[in-house]
mmCIF file of C-alpha atoms in Angstrom:
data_model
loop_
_atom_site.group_PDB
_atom_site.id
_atom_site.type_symbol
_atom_site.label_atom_id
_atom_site.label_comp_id
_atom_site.label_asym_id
_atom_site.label_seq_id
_atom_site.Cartn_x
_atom_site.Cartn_y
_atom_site.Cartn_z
ATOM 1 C CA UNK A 64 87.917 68.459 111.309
ATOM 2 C CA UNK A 65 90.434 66.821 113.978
ATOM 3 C CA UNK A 66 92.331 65.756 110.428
ATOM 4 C CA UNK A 67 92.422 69.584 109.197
ATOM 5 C CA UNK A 68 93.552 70.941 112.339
ATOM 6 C CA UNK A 69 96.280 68.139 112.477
ATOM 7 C CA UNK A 70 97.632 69.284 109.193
ATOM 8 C CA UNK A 71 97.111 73.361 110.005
ATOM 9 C CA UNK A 72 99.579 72.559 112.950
ATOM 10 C CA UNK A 73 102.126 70.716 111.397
ATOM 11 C CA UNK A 74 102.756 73.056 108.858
ATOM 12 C CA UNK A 75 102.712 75.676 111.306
ATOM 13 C CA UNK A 76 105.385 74.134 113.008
ATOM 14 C CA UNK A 77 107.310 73.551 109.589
ATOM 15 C CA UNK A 78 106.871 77.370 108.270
ATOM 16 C CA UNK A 79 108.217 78.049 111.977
ATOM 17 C CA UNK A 80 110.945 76.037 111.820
ATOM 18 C CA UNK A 81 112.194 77.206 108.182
ATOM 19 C CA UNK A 82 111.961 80.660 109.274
ATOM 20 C CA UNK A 83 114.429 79.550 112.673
ATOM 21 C CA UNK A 84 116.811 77.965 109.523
ATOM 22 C CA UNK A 85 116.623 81.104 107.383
ATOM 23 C CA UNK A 86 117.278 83.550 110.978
ATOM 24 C CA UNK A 87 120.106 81.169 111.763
ATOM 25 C CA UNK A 88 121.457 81.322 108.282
ATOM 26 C CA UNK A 89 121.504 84.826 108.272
ATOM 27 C CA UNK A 90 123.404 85.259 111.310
ATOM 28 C CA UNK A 91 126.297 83.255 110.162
ATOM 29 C CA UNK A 92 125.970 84.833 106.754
ATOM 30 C CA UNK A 93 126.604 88.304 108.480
ATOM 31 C CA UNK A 94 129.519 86.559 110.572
ATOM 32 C CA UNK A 95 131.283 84.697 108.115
ATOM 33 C CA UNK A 96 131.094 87.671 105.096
ATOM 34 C CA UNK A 97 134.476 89.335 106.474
ATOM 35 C CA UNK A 98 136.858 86.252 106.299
ATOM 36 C CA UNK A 99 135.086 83.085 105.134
ATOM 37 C CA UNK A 100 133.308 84.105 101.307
ATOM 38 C CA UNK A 101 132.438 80.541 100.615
ATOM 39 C CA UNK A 102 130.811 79.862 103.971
ATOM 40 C CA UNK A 103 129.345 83.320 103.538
ATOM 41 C CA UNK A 104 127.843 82.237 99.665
ATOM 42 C CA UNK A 105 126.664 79.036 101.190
ATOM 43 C CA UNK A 106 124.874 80.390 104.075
ATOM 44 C CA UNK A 107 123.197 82.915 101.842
ATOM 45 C CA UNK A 108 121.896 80.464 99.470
ATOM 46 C CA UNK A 109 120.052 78.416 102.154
ATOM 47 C CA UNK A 110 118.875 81.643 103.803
ATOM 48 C CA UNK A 111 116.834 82.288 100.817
ATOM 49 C CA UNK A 112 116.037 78.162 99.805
ATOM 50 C CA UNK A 113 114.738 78.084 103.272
ATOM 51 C CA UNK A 114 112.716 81.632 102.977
ATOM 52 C CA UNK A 115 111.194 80.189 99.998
ATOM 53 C CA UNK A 116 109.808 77.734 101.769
ATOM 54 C CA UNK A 117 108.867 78.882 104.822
ATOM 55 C CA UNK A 118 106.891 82.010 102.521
ATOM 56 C CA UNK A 119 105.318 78.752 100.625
ATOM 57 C CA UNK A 120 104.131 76.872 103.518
ATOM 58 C CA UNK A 121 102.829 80.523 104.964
ATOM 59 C CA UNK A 122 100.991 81.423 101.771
ATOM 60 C CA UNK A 123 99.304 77.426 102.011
ATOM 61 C CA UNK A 124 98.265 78.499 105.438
ATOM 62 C CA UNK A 125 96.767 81.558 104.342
ATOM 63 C CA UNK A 126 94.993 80.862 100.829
ATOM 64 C CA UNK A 127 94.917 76.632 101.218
ATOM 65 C CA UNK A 128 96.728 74.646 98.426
ATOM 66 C CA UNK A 129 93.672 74.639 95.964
ATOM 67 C CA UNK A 130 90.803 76.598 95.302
ATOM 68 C CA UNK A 131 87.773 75.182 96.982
ATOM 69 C CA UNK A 132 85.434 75.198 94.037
ATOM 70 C CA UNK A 133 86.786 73.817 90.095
ATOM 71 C CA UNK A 134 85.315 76.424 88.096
ATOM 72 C CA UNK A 135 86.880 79.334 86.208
ATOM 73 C CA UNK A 136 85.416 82.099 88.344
ATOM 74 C CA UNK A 137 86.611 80.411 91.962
ATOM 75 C CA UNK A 138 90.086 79.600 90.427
ATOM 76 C CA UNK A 139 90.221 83.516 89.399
ATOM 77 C CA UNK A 140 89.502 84.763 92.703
ATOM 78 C CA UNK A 141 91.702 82.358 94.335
ATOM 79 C CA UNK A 142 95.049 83.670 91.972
ATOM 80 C CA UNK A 143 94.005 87.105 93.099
ATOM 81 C CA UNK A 144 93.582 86.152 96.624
ATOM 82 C CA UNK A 145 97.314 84.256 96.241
ATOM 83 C CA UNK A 146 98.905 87.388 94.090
ATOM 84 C CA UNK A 147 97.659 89.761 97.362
ATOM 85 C CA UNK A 148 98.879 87.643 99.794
ATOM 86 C CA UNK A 149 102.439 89.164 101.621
ATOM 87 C CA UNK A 150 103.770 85.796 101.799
ATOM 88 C CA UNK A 151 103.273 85.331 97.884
ATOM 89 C CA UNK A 152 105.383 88.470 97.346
ATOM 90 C CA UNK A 153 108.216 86.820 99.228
ATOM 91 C CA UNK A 154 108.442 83.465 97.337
ATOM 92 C CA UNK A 155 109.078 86.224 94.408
ATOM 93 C CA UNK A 156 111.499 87.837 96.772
ATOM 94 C CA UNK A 157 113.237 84.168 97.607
ATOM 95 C CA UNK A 158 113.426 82.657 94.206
ATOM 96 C CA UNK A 159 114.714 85.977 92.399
ATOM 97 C CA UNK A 160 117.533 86.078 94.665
ATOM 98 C CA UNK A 161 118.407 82.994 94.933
ATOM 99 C CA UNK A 162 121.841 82.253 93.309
ATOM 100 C CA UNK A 163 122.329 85.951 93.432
ATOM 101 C CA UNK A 164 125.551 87.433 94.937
ATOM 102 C CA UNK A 165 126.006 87.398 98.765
ATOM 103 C CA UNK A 166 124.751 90.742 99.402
ATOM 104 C CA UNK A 167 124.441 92.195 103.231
ATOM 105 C CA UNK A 168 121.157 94.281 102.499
ATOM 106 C CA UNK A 169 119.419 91.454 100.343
ATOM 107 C CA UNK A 170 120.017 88.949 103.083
ATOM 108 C CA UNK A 171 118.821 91.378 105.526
ATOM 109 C CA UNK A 172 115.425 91.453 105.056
ATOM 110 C CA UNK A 173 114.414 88.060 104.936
ATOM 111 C CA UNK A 174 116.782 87.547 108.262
ATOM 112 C CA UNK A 175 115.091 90.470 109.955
ATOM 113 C CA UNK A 176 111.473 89.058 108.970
ATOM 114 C CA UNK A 177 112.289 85.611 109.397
ATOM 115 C CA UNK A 178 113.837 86.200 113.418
ATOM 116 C CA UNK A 179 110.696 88.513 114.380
ATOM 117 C CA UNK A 180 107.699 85.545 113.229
ATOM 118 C CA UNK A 181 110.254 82.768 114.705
ATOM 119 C CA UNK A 182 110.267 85.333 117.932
ATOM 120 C CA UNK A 183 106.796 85.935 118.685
ATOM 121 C CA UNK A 184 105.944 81.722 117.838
ATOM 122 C CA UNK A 185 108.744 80.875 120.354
ATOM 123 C CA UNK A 186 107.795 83.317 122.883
ATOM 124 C CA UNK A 187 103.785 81.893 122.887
ATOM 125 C CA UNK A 188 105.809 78.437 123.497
ATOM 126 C CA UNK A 189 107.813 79.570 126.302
ATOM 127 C CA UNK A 190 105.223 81.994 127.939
ATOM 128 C CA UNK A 191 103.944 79.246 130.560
ATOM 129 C CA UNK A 192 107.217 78.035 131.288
ATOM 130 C CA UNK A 193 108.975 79.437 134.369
ATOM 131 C CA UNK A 194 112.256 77.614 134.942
ATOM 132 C CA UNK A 195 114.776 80.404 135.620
ATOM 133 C CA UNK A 196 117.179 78.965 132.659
ATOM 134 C CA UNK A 197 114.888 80.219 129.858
ATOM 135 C CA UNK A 198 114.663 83.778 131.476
ATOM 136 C CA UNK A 199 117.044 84.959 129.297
ATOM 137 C CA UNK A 200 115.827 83.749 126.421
ATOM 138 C CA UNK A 201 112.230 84.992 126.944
ATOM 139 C CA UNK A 202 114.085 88.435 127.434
ATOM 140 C CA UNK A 203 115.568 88.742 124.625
ATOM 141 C CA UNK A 204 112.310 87.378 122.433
ATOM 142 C CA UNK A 205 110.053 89.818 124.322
ATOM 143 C CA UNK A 206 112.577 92.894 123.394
ATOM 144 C CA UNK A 207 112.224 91.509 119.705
ATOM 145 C CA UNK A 208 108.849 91.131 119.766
ATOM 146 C CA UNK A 209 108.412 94.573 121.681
ATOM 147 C CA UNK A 210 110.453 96.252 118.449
ATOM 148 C CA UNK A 211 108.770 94.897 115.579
ATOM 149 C CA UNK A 212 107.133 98.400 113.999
ATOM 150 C CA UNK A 213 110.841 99.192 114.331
ATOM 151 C CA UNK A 214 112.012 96.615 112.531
ATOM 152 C CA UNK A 215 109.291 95.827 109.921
ATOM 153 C CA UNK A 216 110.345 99.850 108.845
ATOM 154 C CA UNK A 217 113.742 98.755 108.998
ATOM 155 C CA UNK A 218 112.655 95.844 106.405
ATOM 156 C CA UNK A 219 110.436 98.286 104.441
ATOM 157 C CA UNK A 220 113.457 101.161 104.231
ATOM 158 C CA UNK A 221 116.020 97.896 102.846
ATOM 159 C CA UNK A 222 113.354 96.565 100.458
ATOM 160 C CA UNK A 223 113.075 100.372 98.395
ATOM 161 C CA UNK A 224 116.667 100.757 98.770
ATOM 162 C CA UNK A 225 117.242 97.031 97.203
ATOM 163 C CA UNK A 226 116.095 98.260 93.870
ATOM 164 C CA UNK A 227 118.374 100.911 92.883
ATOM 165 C CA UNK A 228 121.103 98.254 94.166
ATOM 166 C CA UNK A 229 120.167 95.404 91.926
ATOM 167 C CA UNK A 230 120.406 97.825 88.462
ATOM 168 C CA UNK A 231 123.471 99.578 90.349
ATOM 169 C CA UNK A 232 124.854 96.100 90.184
ATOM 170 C CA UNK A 233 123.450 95.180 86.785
ATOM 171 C CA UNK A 234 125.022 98.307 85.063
ATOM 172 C CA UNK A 235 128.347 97.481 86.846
ATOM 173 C CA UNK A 236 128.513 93.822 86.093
ATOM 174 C CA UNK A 237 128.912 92.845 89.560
ATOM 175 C CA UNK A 238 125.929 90.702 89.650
ATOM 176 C CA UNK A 239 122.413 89.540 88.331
ATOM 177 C CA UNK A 240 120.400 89.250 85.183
ATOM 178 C CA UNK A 241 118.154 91.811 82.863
ATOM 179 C CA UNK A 242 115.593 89.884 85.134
ATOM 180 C CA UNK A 243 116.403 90.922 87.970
ATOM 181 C CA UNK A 244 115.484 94.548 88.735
ATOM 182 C CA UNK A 245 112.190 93.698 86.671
ATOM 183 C CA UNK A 246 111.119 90.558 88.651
ATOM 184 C CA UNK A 247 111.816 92.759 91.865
ATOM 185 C CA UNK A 248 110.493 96.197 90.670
ATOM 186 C CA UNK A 249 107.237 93.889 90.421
ATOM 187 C CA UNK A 250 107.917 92.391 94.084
ATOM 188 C CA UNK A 251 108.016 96.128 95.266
ATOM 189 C CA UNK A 252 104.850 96.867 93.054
ATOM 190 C CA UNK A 253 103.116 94.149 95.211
ATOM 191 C CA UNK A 254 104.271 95.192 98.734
ATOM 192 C CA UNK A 255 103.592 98.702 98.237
ATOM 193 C CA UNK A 256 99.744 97.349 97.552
ATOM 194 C CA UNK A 257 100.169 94.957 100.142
ATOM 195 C CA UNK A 258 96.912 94.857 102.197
ATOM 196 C CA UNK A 259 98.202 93.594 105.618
ATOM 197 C CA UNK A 260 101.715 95.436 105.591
ATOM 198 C CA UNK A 261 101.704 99.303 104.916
ATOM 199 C CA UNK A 262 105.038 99.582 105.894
ATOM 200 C CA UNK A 263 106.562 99.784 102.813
ATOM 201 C CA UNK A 264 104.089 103.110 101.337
ATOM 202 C CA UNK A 265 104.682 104.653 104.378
ATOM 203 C CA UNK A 266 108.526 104.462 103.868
ATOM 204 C CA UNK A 267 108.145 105.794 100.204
ATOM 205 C CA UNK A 268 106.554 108.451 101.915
ATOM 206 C CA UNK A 269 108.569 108.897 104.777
ATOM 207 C CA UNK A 270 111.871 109.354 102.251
ATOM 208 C CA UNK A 271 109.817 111.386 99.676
ATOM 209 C CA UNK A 272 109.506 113.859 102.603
ATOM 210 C CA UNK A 273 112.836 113.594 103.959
ATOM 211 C CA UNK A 274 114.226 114.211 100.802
ATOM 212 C CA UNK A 275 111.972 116.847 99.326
ATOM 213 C CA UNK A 276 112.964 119.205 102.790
ATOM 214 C CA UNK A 277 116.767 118.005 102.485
ATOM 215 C CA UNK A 278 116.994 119.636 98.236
ATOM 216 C CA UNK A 279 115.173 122.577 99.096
ATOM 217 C CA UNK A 280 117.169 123.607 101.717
ATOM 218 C CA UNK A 281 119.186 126.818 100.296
ATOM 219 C CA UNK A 282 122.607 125.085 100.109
ATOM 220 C CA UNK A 283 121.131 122.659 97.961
ATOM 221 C CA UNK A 284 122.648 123.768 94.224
ATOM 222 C CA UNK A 285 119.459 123.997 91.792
ATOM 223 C CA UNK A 286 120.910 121.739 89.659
ATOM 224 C CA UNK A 287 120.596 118.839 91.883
ATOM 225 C CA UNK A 288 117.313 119.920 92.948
ATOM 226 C CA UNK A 289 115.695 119.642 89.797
ATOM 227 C CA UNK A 290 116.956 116.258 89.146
ATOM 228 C CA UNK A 291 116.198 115.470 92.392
ATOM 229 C CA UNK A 292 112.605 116.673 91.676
ATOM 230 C CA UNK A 293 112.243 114.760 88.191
ATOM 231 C CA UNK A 294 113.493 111.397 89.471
ATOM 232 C CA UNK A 295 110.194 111.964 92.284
ATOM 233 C CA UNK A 296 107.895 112.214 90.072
ATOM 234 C CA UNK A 297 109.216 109.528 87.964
ATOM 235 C CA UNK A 298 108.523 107.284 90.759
ATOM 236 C CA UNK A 299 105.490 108.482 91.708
ATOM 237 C CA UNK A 300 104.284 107.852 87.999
ATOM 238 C CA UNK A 301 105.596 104.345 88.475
ATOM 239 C CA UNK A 302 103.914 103.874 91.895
ATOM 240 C CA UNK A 303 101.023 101.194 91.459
ATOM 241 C CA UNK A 304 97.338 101.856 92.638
ATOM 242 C CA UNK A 305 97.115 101.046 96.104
ATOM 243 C CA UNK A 306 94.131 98.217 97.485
ATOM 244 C CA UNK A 307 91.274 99.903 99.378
ATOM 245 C CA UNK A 308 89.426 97.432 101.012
ATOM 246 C CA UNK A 309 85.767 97.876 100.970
ATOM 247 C CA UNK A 310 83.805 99.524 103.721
#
């Protein structure tokens, strides 16, 4: 037991302090994209390395590295388990944009994610200490910490508008693969199922409504509103069943 809890706490500290790499990555990614593109590409490709594995070492925390029983029916449950996990989803996230072009919305999400778990782990560390030099500090975690519905829909909002960007991109020849819109249109499959986070539905439903009231406004040419209309229900038909956990 003292061996287990050993382990549980040293990767703790290791998914913690990949997710302090990636949030210090992404700063100077955001810094340096206006007038050093090389330190801008380099930062970006260890924010999502390190994302990767903090989101690997996570998903081991939640799940465990191996299913606890060898058979076909515990090895099944345990995929599913993995495949529903939010930390799962974000290895996807990591490893299909890694390599991909320095891109400020991309980087944004696992920056925003990665600075409000590194927040709220550093703030349980500091919350007994009392020396006046780490005021500050604490201040500034506890105002992160005291935002984070804000910024998870922040997160959510950047993750929908990520898709049209990647085949805006593809179709332009700026950047990416055939691979790429697919492998994320699944990623956004799986967090608008996602179990533990239903941030990313509500936003769907938050712009649906925003944008249903904004084309049926009567300045809104009919035109536009019927295209408008058809691209809705497009993704609606597209939108995945959602998980409804059992009573």
């Amino acid at each position: 037991q003292y061996m287990i809890t050993t382990v549980k706490a040293v990767v703790s500290t290791q998914s913690t302090g990949a997710r302090v790499f990636v949030a210090v990555n992404g700063i100077i990614f955001g810094v340096t994209t206006f007038f050093n593109q090389a330190m801008a590409y380099a930062a970006f490709q260890r924010l999502f390395l390190g994302f990767g594995i903090a989101s690997i070492l996570r998903l081991s925390q939640r799940v465990g590295a191996t299913p606890t029983e060898l058979n076909m029916a515990a090895i099944k449950q345990y995929m599913i388990t993995t495949v529903l996990e939010d930390s799962a989803h974000y290895v996807l996230f990591a490893f299909n944009f890694y390599g991909y072009k320095p891109t400020t919305i991309v980087g944004m999400v696992p920056t925003l994610y990665c600075t409000m778990q590194a927040a709220s782990f550093l703030l349980n560390m500091l919350k007994d200490c009392t020396s006046p030099s780490w005021s500050t500090m604490k201040a500034q975690l506890s105002k992160v910490r005291e935002n984070q519905q804000k910024l998870l829909r922040v997160v959510a909002t950047g993750e929908i508008f990520i898709m049209p960007l990647v085949i805006l991109q593809l179709f332009t020849g700026q950047s990416g693969s055939i691979l790429t819109p697919l492998v994320y249109y699944q990623f956004l499959m799986l967090r608008y199922m996602s179990r533990r986070n239903p941030y990313v539905r509500n936003a769907f439903s938050e712009l649906r409504l925003a944008t249903v009231q904004l084309v049926y406004k009567p300045a809104c040419p009919g035109i536009i509103r019927s295209i408008v209309m058809k691209v809705i229900s497009l993704i609606e038909r597209l939108s995945p069943i959602t998980y409804q956990p059992a009573n």
